[in-house]
Short mmCIF file of N, CA and C in Angstrom, two decimals:
data_model
loop_
_atom_site.label_atom_id
_atom_site.label_comp_id
_atom_site.label_asym_id
_atom_site.label_seq_id
_atom_site.Cartn_x
_atom_site.Cartn_y
_atom_site.Cartn_z
N MET A 30 -136.59 -69.43 40.15
CA MET A 30 -137.73 -68.61 40.81
C MET A 30 -137.16 -67.76 41.83
N SER A 31 -137.76 -66.59 41.81
CA SER A 31 -137.37 -65.44 42.73
C SER A 31 -138.30 -65.47 44.01
N ALA A 32 -138.82 -64.23 44.73
CA ALA A 32 -139.60 -64.21 45.73
C ALA A 32 -140.79 -64.66 45.65
N LEU A 33 -141.35 -65.60 46.44
CA LEU A 33 -142.86 -66.13 46.23
C LEU A 33 -143.68 -64.93 46.45
N THR A 34 -144.92 -65.24 45.74
CA THR A 34 -145.94 -63.94 45.86
C THR A 34 -147.23 -64.55 46.31
N GLY A 35 -147.45 -65.65 47.07
CA GLY A 35 -148.66 -66.30 47.42
C GLY A 35 -149.27 -67.08 46.31
N PRO A 36 -150.36 -67.87 46.55
CA PRO A 36 -150.98 -68.59 45.62
C PRO A 36 -151.54 -67.90 44.59
N CYS A 37 -151.62 -68.37 43.23
CA CYS A 37 -152.25 -67.75 42.08
C CYS A 37 -153.69 -68.61 41.75
N GLY A 38 -154.68 -67.77 41.47
CA GLY A 38 -155.86 -68.37 41.13
C GLY A 38 -155.80 -68.47 39.46
N LEU A 39 -155.78 -69.74 38.86
CA LEU A 39 -155.74 -69.71 37.55
C LEU A 39 -157.02 -70.34 37.11
N LEU A 40 -157.83 -69.59 36.15
CA LEU A 40 -159.08 -70.07 35.63
C LEU A 40 -158.81 -70.43 34.25
N LEU A 41 -159.21 -71.68 33.99
CA LEU A 41 -159.20 -72.12 32.62
C LEU A 41 -160.19 -71.86 31.65
N ALA A 42 -160.19 -71.04 30.73
CA ALA A 42 -161.31 -70.64 30.00
C ALA A 42 -160.96 -70.81 28.35
N ALA A 43 -160.32 -71.64 27.88
CA ALA A 43 -159.75 -71.60 26.50
C ALA A 43 -160.20 -72.87 25.80
N GLY A 44 -161.21 -73.65 26.39
CA GLY A 44 -161.77 -74.87 25.65
C GLY A 44 -162.74 -74.34 24.61
N GLN A 45 -162.99 -75.47 23.84
CA GLN A 45 -163.86 -75.09 22.61
C GLN A 45 -165.46 -75.26 22.60
N ALA A 46 -165.74 -75.98 24.06
CA ALA A 46 -167.13 -76.23 24.38
C ALA A 46 -168.12 -76.68 23.28
N ARG A 47 -167.68 -77.76 22.73
CA ARG A 47 -168.27 -78.47 21.61
C ARG A 47 -169.67 -78.75 21.91
N ARG A 48 -169.61 -79.47 23.13
CA ARG A 48 -170.99 -80.11 23.71
C ARG A 48 -172.15 -78.89 23.71
N PHE A 49 -171.70 -77.97 23.97
CA PHE A 49 -172.67 -76.72 24.43
C PHE A 49 -173.31 -76.15 23.05
N GLY A 50 -172.59 -76.31 22.03
CA GLY A 50 -173.21 -75.91 20.69
C GLY A 50 -173.02 -74.32 20.50
N ALA A 51 -172.39 -73.78 21.49
CA ALA A 51 -172.24 -72.09 21.28
C ALA A 51 -170.98 -71.97 22.29
N ASP A 52 -170.67 -70.73 22.40
CA ASP A 52 -169.57 -70.16 23.15
C ASP A 52 -170.21 -70.21 24.69
N LYS A 53 -170.25 -70.96 25.56
CA LYS A 53 -170.88 -71.04 26.90
C LYS A 53 -170.14 -70.10 27.59
N ARG A 54 -169.02 -69.69 27.44
CA ARG A 54 -168.53 -68.61 28.51
C ARG A 54 -169.21 -67.37 28.43
N PHE A 55 -169.97 -66.93 27.17
CA PHE A 55 -170.91 -65.89 27.29
C PHE A 55 -172.31 -66.35 27.77
N ALA A 56 -172.61 -67.42 28.13
CA ALA A 56 -173.86 -67.82 28.47
C ALA A 56 -174.16 -67.05 29.70
N LEU A 57 -175.46 -66.75 29.94
CA LEU A 57 -176.00 -65.90 31.00
C LEU A 57 -176.56 -66.74 32.17
N ILE A 58 -176.20 -66.28 33.38
CA ILE A 58 -176.69 -66.93 34.65
C ILE A 58 -176.99 -65.60 35.39
N ASP A 59 -178.35 -65.54 35.60
CA ASP A 59 -178.90 -64.46 36.31
C ASP A 59 -178.46 -63.12 35.67
N GLY A 60 -178.32 -63.14 34.51
CA GLY A 60 -177.93 -61.88 33.54
C GLY A 60 -176.61 -61.63 33.48
N GLU A 61 -175.69 -62.55 34.03
CA GLU A 61 -174.24 -62.41 33.93
C GLU A 61 -173.42 -63.41 33.27
N PRO A 62 -172.55 -63.18 32.47
CA PRO A 62 -171.71 -64.10 31.59
C PRO A 62 -171.06 -65.17 32.58
N LEU A 63 -171.23 -66.47 32.19
CA LEU A 63 -170.95 -67.52 33.08
C LEU A 63 -169.32 -67.31 33.54
N LEU A 64 -168.48 -66.97 32.57
CA LEU A 64 -167.11 -66.77 32.76
C LEU A 64 -166.72 -65.66 33.75
N LEU A 65 -167.53 -64.61 33.66
CA LEU A 65 -167.29 -63.60 34.73
C LEU A 65 -167.56 -64.06 35.86
N ILE A 66 -168.66 -64.63 36.16
CA ILE A 66 -169.12 -65.26 37.56
C ILE A 66 -168.01 -66.05 38.15
N ALA A 67 -167.50 -66.96 37.33
CA ALA A 67 -166.43 -67.90 37.87
C ALA A 67 -165.10 -67.23 38.36
N ALA A 68 -164.75 -66.09 37.31
CA ALA A 68 -163.52 -65.22 37.51
C ALA A 68 -163.76 -64.47 38.70
N ARG A 69 -164.81 -63.76 38.96
CA ARG A 69 -164.85 -62.97 40.12
C ARG A 69 -164.94 -63.78 41.50
N HIS A 70 -165.64 -64.94 41.35
CA HIS A 70 -165.55 -65.82 42.79
C HIS A 70 -163.89 -66.06 43.01
N LEU A 71 -163.27 -66.43 42.03
CA LEU A 71 -161.70 -66.82 42.24
C LEU A 71 -161.03 -65.60 42.58
N ARG A 72 -161.09 -64.47 42.09
CA ARG A 72 -160.44 -63.33 42.21
C ARG A 72 -160.81 -62.76 43.68
N ALA A 73 -161.95 -63.08 44.08
CA ALA A 73 -162.54 -62.73 45.43
C ALA A 73 -161.66 -63.12 46.66
N VAL A 74 -160.99 -64.35 46.43
CA VAL A 74 -160.23 -65.03 47.32
C VAL A 74 -158.83 -64.97 46.90
N LEU A 75 -158.47 -65.07 45.63
CA LEU A 75 -157.06 -65.07 45.31
C LEU A 75 -157.02 -63.71 44.44
N PRO A 76 -156.54 -62.45 44.95
CA PRO A 76 -156.31 -61.33 44.16
C PRO A 76 -155.45 -61.51 42.95
N ASP A 77 -154.48 -62.35 43.04
CA ASP A 77 -153.73 -62.71 41.79
C ASP A 77 -154.36 -63.85 41.01
N THR A 78 -155.57 -63.48 40.15
CA THR A 78 -156.20 -64.48 39.48
C THR A 78 -155.79 -64.08 38.10
N LEU A 79 -155.52 -65.20 37.26
CA LEU A 79 -155.27 -65.09 35.87
C LEU A 79 -156.18 -65.94 34.98
N VAL A 80 -157.01 -65.61 33.97
CA VAL A 80 -157.84 -66.16 33.36
C VAL A 80 -157.07 -66.64 31.97
N VAL A 81 -156.83 -67.83 31.56
CA VAL A 81 -156.58 -68.30 30.38
C VAL A 81 -157.47 -68.50 29.36
N LEU A 82 -157.22 -67.57 28.23
CA LEU A 82 -158.09 -67.49 27.04
C LEU A 82 -157.48 -68.08 25.77
N ARG A 83 -158.05 -68.12 24.67
CA ARG A 83 -157.54 -68.47 23.62
C ARG A 83 -157.33 -67.46 22.54
N GLU A 84 -156.70 -67.57 21.54
CA GLU A 84 -156.31 -66.38 20.63
C GLU A 84 -157.66 -66.16 19.98
N GLY A 85 -157.63 -64.75 19.83
CA GLY A 85 -159.11 -64.27 19.42
C GLY A 85 -160.11 -63.85 20.33
N ASP A 86 -159.84 -64.10 21.71
CA ASP A 86 -161.00 -63.70 22.66
C ASP A 86 -160.97 -62.35 23.02
N ASP A 87 -160.89 -61.54 21.93
CA ASP A 87 -160.73 -59.88 22.53
C ASP A 87 -161.95 -59.55 23.27
N ALA A 88 -163.13 -59.89 23.00
CA ALA A 88 -164.24 -59.55 23.74
C ALA A 88 -164.18 -59.94 25.08
N LEU A 89 -163.72 -61.23 25.44
CA LEU A 89 -163.59 -61.53 26.69
C LEU A 89 -162.54 -60.90 27.46
N ALA A 90 -161.51 -60.69 26.75
CA ALA A 90 -160.41 -60.09 27.44
C ALA A 90 -160.86 -58.72 27.89
N GLU A 91 -161.57 -57.99 27.18
CA GLU A 91 -162.20 -56.73 27.46
C GLU A 91 -163.03 -56.72 28.57
N LEU A 92 -164.05 -57.66 28.64
CA LEU A 92 -164.77 -57.89 29.74
C LEU A 92 -164.10 -58.08 31.00
N LEU A 93 -163.06 -58.88 30.84
CA LEU A 93 -162.15 -59.25 32.31
C LEU A 93 -161.40 -57.84 32.59
N THR A 94 -160.97 -57.40 31.73
CA THR A 94 -160.01 -56.15 32.05
C THR A 94 -160.95 -55.03 32.60
N ALA A 95 -162.25 -54.88 32.14
CA ALA A 95 -163.12 -53.95 32.72
C ALA A 95 -163.50 -54.36 34.29
N GLU A 96 -163.21 -55.40 34.65
CA GLU A 96 -163.39 -55.87 35.94
C GLU A 96 -162.14 -56.15 36.88
N GLY A 97 -160.90 -55.51 36.26
CA GLY A 97 -159.73 -55.53 36.75
C GLY A 97 -159.14 -56.96 37.12
N ILE A 98 -159.51 -57.79 36.17
CA ILE A 98 -159.15 -59.22 36.21
C ILE A 98 -158.23 -59.41 34.98
N ALA A 99 -157.07 -60.23 35.27
CA ALA A 99 -155.94 -60.38 34.27
C ALA A 99 -156.30 -61.54 33.40
N SER A 100 -155.88 -61.49 32.28
CA SER A 100 -156.07 -62.65 31.45
C SER A 100 -154.75 -63.00 30.47
N THR A 101 -154.63 -64.07 29.75
CA THR A 101 -153.67 -64.45 29.07
C THR A 101 -154.15 -65.22 27.80
N ARG A 102 -153.38 -65.18 26.78
CA ARG A 102 -153.87 -66.08 25.59
C ARG A 102 -152.89 -67.11 25.55
N CYS A 103 -153.44 -68.29 25.27
CA CYS A 103 -152.70 -69.50 25.02
C CYS A 103 -152.68 -69.79 23.52
N PRO A 104 -151.61 -69.79 22.91
CA PRO A 104 -151.59 -69.85 21.40
C PRO A 104 -151.69 -71.48 21.07
N GLN A 105 -151.51 -72.45 22.04
CA GLN A 105 -151.83 -73.78 21.78
C GLN A 105 -152.88 -74.22 22.61
N ALA A 106 -153.98 -73.41 22.82
CA ALA A 106 -155.16 -73.81 23.32
C ALA A 106 -156.03 -74.71 22.67
N ALA A 107 -155.92 -74.82 21.39
CA ALA A 107 -156.57 -75.80 20.37
C ALA A 107 -156.05 -77.07 20.66
N LEU A 108 -154.96 -77.39 21.32
CA LEU A 108 -154.33 -78.68 21.49
C LEU A 108 -154.81 -79.37 22.78
N GLY A 109 -155.63 -78.76 23.48
CA GLY A 109 -156.08 -79.32 24.61
C GLY A 109 -155.82 -78.45 25.98
N MET A 110 -156.54 -79.03 27.11
CA MET A 110 -156.55 -78.37 28.26
C MET A 110 -155.02 -78.21 29.05
N GLY A 111 -154.29 -79.32 28.61
CA GLY A 111 -152.84 -79.36 29.29
C GLY A 111 -151.98 -78.33 28.69
N HIS A 112 -152.05 -78.04 27.47
CA HIS A 112 -151.55 -76.80 27.01
C HIS A 112 -151.89 -75.48 27.63
N SER A 113 -153.28 -75.38 27.81
CA SER A 113 -153.66 -74.17 28.52
C SER A 113 -153.13 -73.97 29.88
N LEU A 114 -153.06 -75.15 30.73
CA LEU A 114 -152.77 -75.19 32.06
C LEU A 114 -151.33 -74.80 32.35
N ALA A 115 -150.54 -75.35 31.40
CA ALA A 115 -149.00 -75.32 31.44
C ALA A 115 -148.88 -73.64 31.07
N HIS A 116 -149.47 -73.34 30.18
CA HIS A 116 -149.37 -71.89 29.75
C HIS A 116 -149.58 -70.94 30.82
N GLY A 117 -150.79 -71.20 31.60
CA GLY A 117 -150.99 -70.29 32.53
C GLY A 117 -150.06 -70.26 33.62
N VAL A 118 -149.72 -71.44 34.16
CA VAL A 118 -148.73 -71.75 35.34
C VAL A 118 -147.37 -70.87 34.80
N ARG A 119 -147.00 -71.15 33.68
CA ARG A 119 -145.75 -70.33 33.15
C ARG A 119 -145.85 -68.93 33.17
N GLN A 120 -146.95 -68.34 33.33
CA GLN A 120 -147.24 -66.93 33.35
C GLN A 120 -146.93 -66.63 34.91
N ARG A 121 -147.18 -67.49 35.85
CA ARG A 121 -147.07 -67.03 37.21
C ARG A 121 -145.75 -68.09 37.88
N PRO A 122 -144.60 -67.92 37.42
CA PRO A 122 -143.58 -68.86 37.94
C PRO A 122 -143.21 -68.54 39.30
N ASP A 123 -143.46 -67.45 39.81
CA ASP A 123 -143.01 -67.13 41.31
C ASP A 123 -144.16 -67.41 42.20
N ALA A 124 -145.38 -67.81 41.88
CA ALA A 124 -146.47 -67.90 42.69
C ALA A 124 -145.98 -69.14 43.69
N ASP A 125 -146.81 -68.97 44.71
CA ASP A 125 -146.28 -70.12 45.98
C ASP A 125 -147.31 -71.30 45.71
N GLY A 126 -148.23 -71.46 44.61
CA GLY A 126 -148.81 -72.56 44.28
C GLY A 126 -149.85 -72.02 43.25
N TRP A 127 -150.64 -72.85 42.76
CA TRP A 127 -151.86 -72.68 41.66
C TRP A 127 -152.99 -73.25 41.86
N LEU A 128 -154.11 -72.49 42.19
CA LEU A 128 -155.30 -73.07 42.39
C LEU A 128 -156.13 -73.27 41.02
N ILE A 129 -156.31 -74.29 40.34
CA ILE A 129 -156.75 -74.51 38.99
C ILE A 129 -158.33 -74.53 39.07
N ALA A 130 -158.91 -73.59 38.57
CA ALA A 130 -160.41 -73.76 38.39
C ALA A 130 -160.66 -73.74 37.02
N LEU A 131 -162.08 -74.12 36.86
CA LEU A 131 -162.63 -74.38 35.30
C LEU A 131 -163.74 -73.27 35.09
N ALA A 132 -163.65 -72.61 33.83
CA ALA A 132 -164.68 -71.58 33.91
C ALA A 132 -166.12 -71.93 33.78
N ASP A 133 -166.35 -73.38 33.49
CA ASP A 133 -167.70 -73.69 33.36
C ASP A 133 -168.39 -74.24 34.62
N MET A 134 -167.74 -73.95 35.75
CA MET A 134 -167.98 -74.24 37.14
C MET A 134 -168.23 -72.78 37.95
N PRO A 135 -169.23 -72.28 37.67
CA PRO A 135 -169.66 -70.71 38.24
C PRO A 135 -170.24 -70.76 39.71
N HIS A 136 -170.65 -71.86 40.29
CA HIS A 136 -171.19 -72.11 41.41
C HIS A 136 -170.57 -72.38 42.68
N LEU A 137 -169.19 -72.44 42.53
CA LEU A 137 -168.38 -72.71 43.81
C LEU A 137 -168.39 -71.68 44.80
N ALA A 138 -168.57 -72.10 46.05
CA ALA A 138 -168.71 -71.22 47.15
C ALA A 138 -167.34 -70.57 47.35
N GLU A 139 -167.36 -69.22 47.72
CA GLU A 139 -166.10 -68.58 48.06
C GLU A 139 -165.51 -69.22 49.36
N SER A 140 -166.30 -69.75 50.18
CA SER A 140 -165.78 -70.35 51.41
C SER A 140 -165.00 -71.72 51.12
N THR A 141 -165.31 -72.45 50.09
CA THR A 141 -164.65 -73.51 49.58
C THR A 141 -163.30 -72.96 48.89
N LEU A 142 -163.32 -72.08 48.25
CA LEU A 142 -162.03 -71.52 47.55
C LEU A 142 -161.21 -71.14 48.49
N THR A 143 -161.60 -70.42 49.61
CA THR A 143 -160.96 -69.77 50.73
C THR A 143 -160.09 -71.08 51.41
N ARG A 144 -160.74 -72.05 51.73
CA ARG A 144 -160.32 -73.13 52.44
C ARG A 144 -159.14 -73.85 51.71
N LEU A 145 -159.29 -74.05 50.42
CA LEU A 145 -158.46 -74.62 49.50
C LEU A 145 -157.15 -73.85 49.54
N ALA A 146 -157.30 -72.62 49.28
CA ALA A 146 -156.21 -71.68 49.16
C ALA A 146 -155.38 -71.58 50.44
N GLU A 147 -156.05 -71.77 51.71
CA GLU A 147 -155.32 -71.63 52.89
C GLU A 147 -154.69 -73.00 53.31
N THR A 148 -155.34 -74.16 52.51
CA THR A 148 -154.57 -75.43 52.68
C THR A 148 -153.31 -75.58 51.91
N LEU A 149 -153.22 -74.81 50.88
CA LEU A 149 -152.21 -75.12 49.92
C LEU A 149 -150.81 -74.80 50.47
N ARG A 150 -149.92 -75.75 50.37
CA ARG A 150 -148.40 -75.64 50.79
C ARG A 150 -147.47 -76.02 49.74
N HIS A 151 -146.40 -75.95 49.62
CA HIS A 151 -145.38 -76.12 48.57
C HIS A 151 -145.35 -77.46 48.13
N ASP A 152 -145.82 -78.45 49.03
CA ASP A 152 -145.51 -79.90 48.74
C ASP A 152 -147.05 -80.45 48.56
N VAL A 153 -147.96 -79.61 48.61
CA VAL A 153 -149.36 -80.39 48.67
C VAL A 153 -150.05 -80.25 47.30
N ILE A 154 -150.93 -81.23 46.99
CA ILE A 154 -151.82 -81.22 45.89
C ILE A 154 -153.20 -81.41 46.69
N ILE A 155 -154.19 -80.30 46.44
CA ILE A 155 -155.34 -80.46 47.15
C ILE A 155 -156.65 -80.17 46.41
N ALA A 156 -157.60 -81.09 46.81
CA ALA A 156 -158.71 -80.81 46.10
C ALA A 156 -160.00 -81.09 47.04
N PRO A 157 -161.18 -80.46 46.69
CA PRO A 157 -162.46 -80.47 47.56
C PRO A 157 -163.10 -81.96 47.13
N SER A 158 -163.76 -82.49 48.18
CA SER A 158 -164.56 -83.65 48.16
C SER A 158 -165.96 -83.53 48.50
N LEU A 159 -166.84 -84.08 47.68
CA LEU A 159 -168.45 -83.94 48.17
C LEU A 159 -168.66 -85.58 48.20
N ASN A 160 -169.09 -85.84 49.40
CA ASN A 160 -169.60 -87.23 49.63
C ASN A 160 -168.69 -88.30 49.07
N GLY A 161 -167.32 -87.81 49.20
CA GLY A 161 -166.36 -88.97 48.75
C GLY A 161 -165.91 -88.77 47.22
N VAL A 162 -166.52 -87.87 46.73
CA VAL A 162 -166.19 -87.72 45.11
C VAL A 162 -165.37 -86.52 44.82
N ARG A 163 -164.06 -86.60 44.30
CA ARG A 163 -163.19 -85.48 44.01
C ARG A 163 -163.81 -84.48 43.01
N GLY A 164 -163.73 -83.18 43.48
CA GLY A 164 -164.24 -82.22 42.67
C GLY A 164 -163.12 -81.26 42.30
N HIS A 165 -163.78 -80.08 41.71
CA HIS A 165 -162.65 -78.92 41.36
C HIS A 165 -163.09 -77.62 42.21
N PRO A 166 -162.05 -76.86 42.38
CA PRO A 166 -160.70 -76.67 41.81
C PRO A 166 -159.78 -77.58 42.30
N VAL A 167 -158.56 -77.95 41.56
CA VAL A 167 -157.46 -78.69 42.30
C VAL A 167 -156.31 -77.51 42.53
N GLY A 168 -155.61 -77.45 43.55
CA GLY A 168 -154.56 -76.89 44.06
C GLY A 168 -153.28 -77.60 43.99
N PHE A 169 -152.09 -76.99 43.42
CA PHE A 169 -150.95 -77.59 43.19
C PHE A 169 -149.92 -76.53 43.92
N GLY A 170 -149.20 -77.14 44.97
CA GLY A 170 -147.88 -76.19 45.42
C GLY A 170 -146.82 -76.18 44.56
N ARG A 171 -146.02 -75.07 45.06
CA ARG A 171 -144.94 -74.82 44.14
C ARG A 171 -143.77 -75.90 43.44
N ASP A 172 -143.97 -76.88 44.47
CA ASP A 172 -142.89 -78.01 44.25
C ASP A 172 -143.18 -78.65 42.86
N TYR A 173 -144.51 -78.45 42.34
CA TYR A 173 -145.13 -79.30 41.12
C TYR A 173 -144.70 -78.28 39.84
N TYR A 174 -144.13 -77.18 39.98
CA TYR A 174 -143.94 -76.23 38.83
C TYR A 174 -143.54 -76.84 37.42
N GLU A 175 -142.28 -77.71 37.68
CA GLU A 175 -141.67 -78.20 36.39
C GLU A 175 -142.67 -79.30 35.81
N GLU A 176 -143.37 -80.04 36.54
CA GLU A 176 -144.32 -81.03 35.95
C GLU A 176 -145.55 -80.29 35.38
N LEU A 177 -146.12 -79.19 36.12
CA LEU A 177 -147.05 -78.47 35.43
C LEU A 177 -146.87 -77.80 34.11
N ILE A 178 -145.81 -77.12 34.04
CA ILE A 178 -145.36 -76.37 32.74
C ILE A 178 -145.20 -77.56 31.75
N ALA A 179 -145.07 -78.84 31.90
CA ALA A 179 -144.66 -79.70 30.90
C ALA A 179 -146.04 -80.47 30.31
N LEU A 180 -146.97 -80.11 30.99
CA LEU A 180 -148.45 -80.72 30.71
C LEU A 180 -148.57 -80.40 29.14
N SER A 181 -149.55 -81.31 28.46
CA SER A 181 -149.84 -81.12 27.20
C SER A 181 -150.87 -81.92 27.02
N GLY A 182 -151.57 -81.97 25.72
CA GLY A 182 -152.67 -82.67 25.34
C GLY A 182 -153.93 -82.19 26.08
N ASP A 183 -155.04 -82.98 25.95
CA ASP A 183 -156.49 -82.74 26.39
C ASP A 183 -156.89 -83.32 27.76
N ILE A 184 -156.11 -83.80 28.65
CA ILE A 184 -156.54 -84.46 29.68
C ILE A 184 -155.88 -83.76 30.91
N GLY A 185 -155.57 -82.44 30.80
CA GLY A 185 -155.32 -81.68 31.81
C GLY A 185 -154.21 -82.26 32.76
N ALA A 186 -154.43 -82.05 34.09
CA ALA A 186 -153.40 -82.62 35.03
C ALA A 186 -153.74 -83.77 35.60
N LYS A 187 -154.46 -84.77 34.98
CA LYS A 187 -154.63 -86.18 35.31
C LYS A 187 -153.36 -86.92 35.52
N PRO A 188 -152.45 -87.00 34.51
CA PRO A 188 -151.34 -87.71 34.69
C PRO A 188 -150.42 -87.22 35.92
N LEU A 189 -150.41 -85.93 36.36
CA LEU A 189 -149.72 -85.63 37.62
C LEU A 189 -150.46 -85.96 38.70
N LEU A 190 -151.77 -85.93 38.70
CA LEU A 190 -152.55 -86.71 39.84
C LEU A 190 -152.47 -87.85 40.14
N GLN A 191 -152.43 -88.73 38.92
CA GLN A 191 -152.16 -90.05 38.92
C GLN A 191 -151.09 -90.45 39.80
N ARG A 192 -149.94 -89.65 39.10
CA ARG A 192 -148.46 -90.09 39.71
C ARG A 192 -148.01 -89.91 41.02
N HIS A 193 -148.70 -88.69 41.45
CA HIS A 193 -148.92 -88.50 42.87
C HIS A 193 -149.95 -88.51 43.75
N ALA A 194 -150.71 -89.75 43.50
CA ALA A 194 -151.87 -89.95 44.05
C ALA A 194 -151.80 -89.95 45.74
N ALA A 195 -150.71 -90.62 46.14
CA ALA A 195 -150.54 -90.37 47.57
C ALA A 195 -150.13 -89.26 48.36
N ARG A 196 -150.07 -88.14 47.43
CA ARG A 196 -149.80 -86.93 48.06
C ARG A 196 -151.06 -85.87 47.84
N VAL A 197 -152.12 -86.61 47.27
CA VAL A 197 -153.41 -85.71 47.12
C VAL A 197 -154.09 -85.64 48.22
N THR A 198 -154.35 -84.49 48.96
CA THR A 198 -155.18 -84.26 50.12
C THR A 198 -156.45 -83.84 49.53
N LEU A 199 -157.53 -84.61 50.03
CA LEU A 199 -158.95 -84.23 49.71
C LEU A 199 -159.70 -83.69 51.01
N LEU A 200 -160.16 -82.44 50.54
CA LEU A 200 -160.88 -81.38 51.66
C LEU A 200 -162.35 -81.79 51.51
N PRO A 201 -162.83 -82.40 52.56
CA PRO A 201 -164.38 -82.66 52.50
C PRO A 201 -164.84 -81.21 52.52
N VAL A 202 -166.06 -81.00 51.76
CA VAL A 202 -166.78 -79.71 51.64
C VAL A 202 -168.29 -80.23 51.53
N ASP A 203 -169.13 -79.20 51.99
CA ASP A 203 -170.65 -79.28 51.77
C ASP A 203 -171.08 -78.18 50.95
N ASP A 204 -170.55 -78.45 49.49
CA ASP A 204 -170.58 -77.50 48.54
C ASP A 204 -170.77 -78.28 47.19
N ALA A 205 -172.11 -78.25 46.68
CA ALA A 205 -172.48 -79.08 45.36
C ALA A 205 -171.61 -78.29 44.23
N GLY A 206 -171.18 -76.94 44.35
CA GLY A 206 -170.61 -76.40 43.21
C GLY A 206 -169.39 -77.05 42.77
N VAL A 207 -168.69 -77.75 43.85
CA VAL A 207 -167.33 -78.39 43.24
C VAL A 207 -167.52 -79.63 42.09
N LEU A 208 -168.83 -79.89 42.26
CA LEU A 208 -169.12 -80.94 41.13
C LEU A 208 -170.02 -80.47 40.01
N GLU A 209 -170.47 -79.31 40.01
CA GLU A 209 -171.39 -78.87 39.13
C GLU A 209 -170.75 -78.06 37.99
N ASP A 210 -170.60 -78.82 36.95
CA ASP A 210 -170.13 -78.10 35.51
C ASP A 210 -171.14 -77.94 34.57
N ILE A 211 -170.97 -76.93 33.61
CA ILE A 211 -171.99 -76.75 32.68
C ILE A 211 -171.37 -77.14 31.25
N ASP A 212 -171.94 -78.22 30.72
CA ASP A 212 -171.39 -78.81 29.44
C ASP A 212 -172.52 -78.40 28.26
N THR A 213 -173.80 -78.52 28.74
CA THR A 213 -174.79 -78.36 27.60
C THR A 213 -175.92 -77.25 28.17
N PRO A 214 -176.72 -76.79 27.29
CA PRO A 214 -177.61 -75.66 27.61
C PRO A 214 -178.68 -76.26 28.44
N ALA A 215 -178.80 -77.60 28.48
CA ALA A 215 -179.69 -78.19 29.50
C ALA A 215 -179.12 -78.13 30.96
N ASP A 216 -177.78 -78.30 30.99
CA ASP A 216 -177.17 -78.25 32.33
C ASP A 216 -177.36 -76.74 32.96
N LEU A 217 -177.11 -75.71 31.94
CA LEU A 217 -177.36 -74.34 32.34
C LEU A 217 -178.82 -74.04 32.92
N GLN A 218 -179.73 -74.60 32.20
CA GLN A 218 -181.15 -74.45 32.76
C GLN A 218 -181.41 -75.15 34.03
N VAL A 219 -180.79 -76.27 34.35
CA VAL A 219 -181.12 -77.01 35.43
C VAL A 219 -180.46 -76.29 36.60
N LEU A 220 -179.25 -75.89 36.53
CA LEU A 220 -178.44 -75.22 37.56
C LEU A 220 -179.06 -73.75 37.79
N ALA A 221 -179.39 -73.02 36.69
CA ALA A 221 -180.16 -71.71 36.83
C ALA A 221 -181.38 -71.92 37.65
N ALA A 222 -182.12 -72.99 37.39
CA ALA A 222 -183.56 -72.98 38.12
C ALA A 222 -183.18 -73.46 39.62
N THR A 223 -182.03 -74.37 39.70
CA THR A 223 -181.81 -74.61 41.09
C THR A 223 -181.25 -73.53 41.94
N ARG A 224 -180.30 -72.72 41.43
CA ARG A 224 -179.70 -71.74 42.21
C ARG A 224 -180.70 -70.38 42.36
N PHE A 225 -181.47 -70.00 41.24
CA PHE A 225 -181.95 -68.87 41.18
C PHE A 225 -183.66 -69.03 41.02
N GLY A 226 -184.12 -70.26 40.92
CA GLY A 226 -185.39 -70.46 40.69
C GLY A 226 -186.35 -70.19 41.88
#
């Protein structure tokens, strides 16, 4: 690795969304696509934000490009989140760390993202905690590069988190968005009513 560039925001958006019944990345919240809301929040805190898409996601890539947000296509996205995560990290080998966020969590407070990014150090794994429950996103310092790019399968970074459990720092937050993900249309209705009703 060459000169470090600061932390990278990595938004994983290459999943199949089978439980949603449609492509939830286009699902609208207050008139805006879910994916775009999540990407904007992350980019507002980390200018070097990269969205991981799957092959064929031309419309989403164009939407992100129009917003000035970078994206990359993961050829192995269908094999699981671990492949997408590894692919994304591999695109930013010179980053000082990676804050891994999920595209179906659009209500994260920017203050939470800022605190996580500011706490991220080379040997740190950081995650937010609400009432003792670990949430997302999860940040990995640059020391974990080799392990991150070796991830595969559909369980994301869980093996890495388990292996380094003693080094995981939980950051207590008062932000329900760290636990709110959208898996079904019902989830979307509940969150839209809560946030915008």
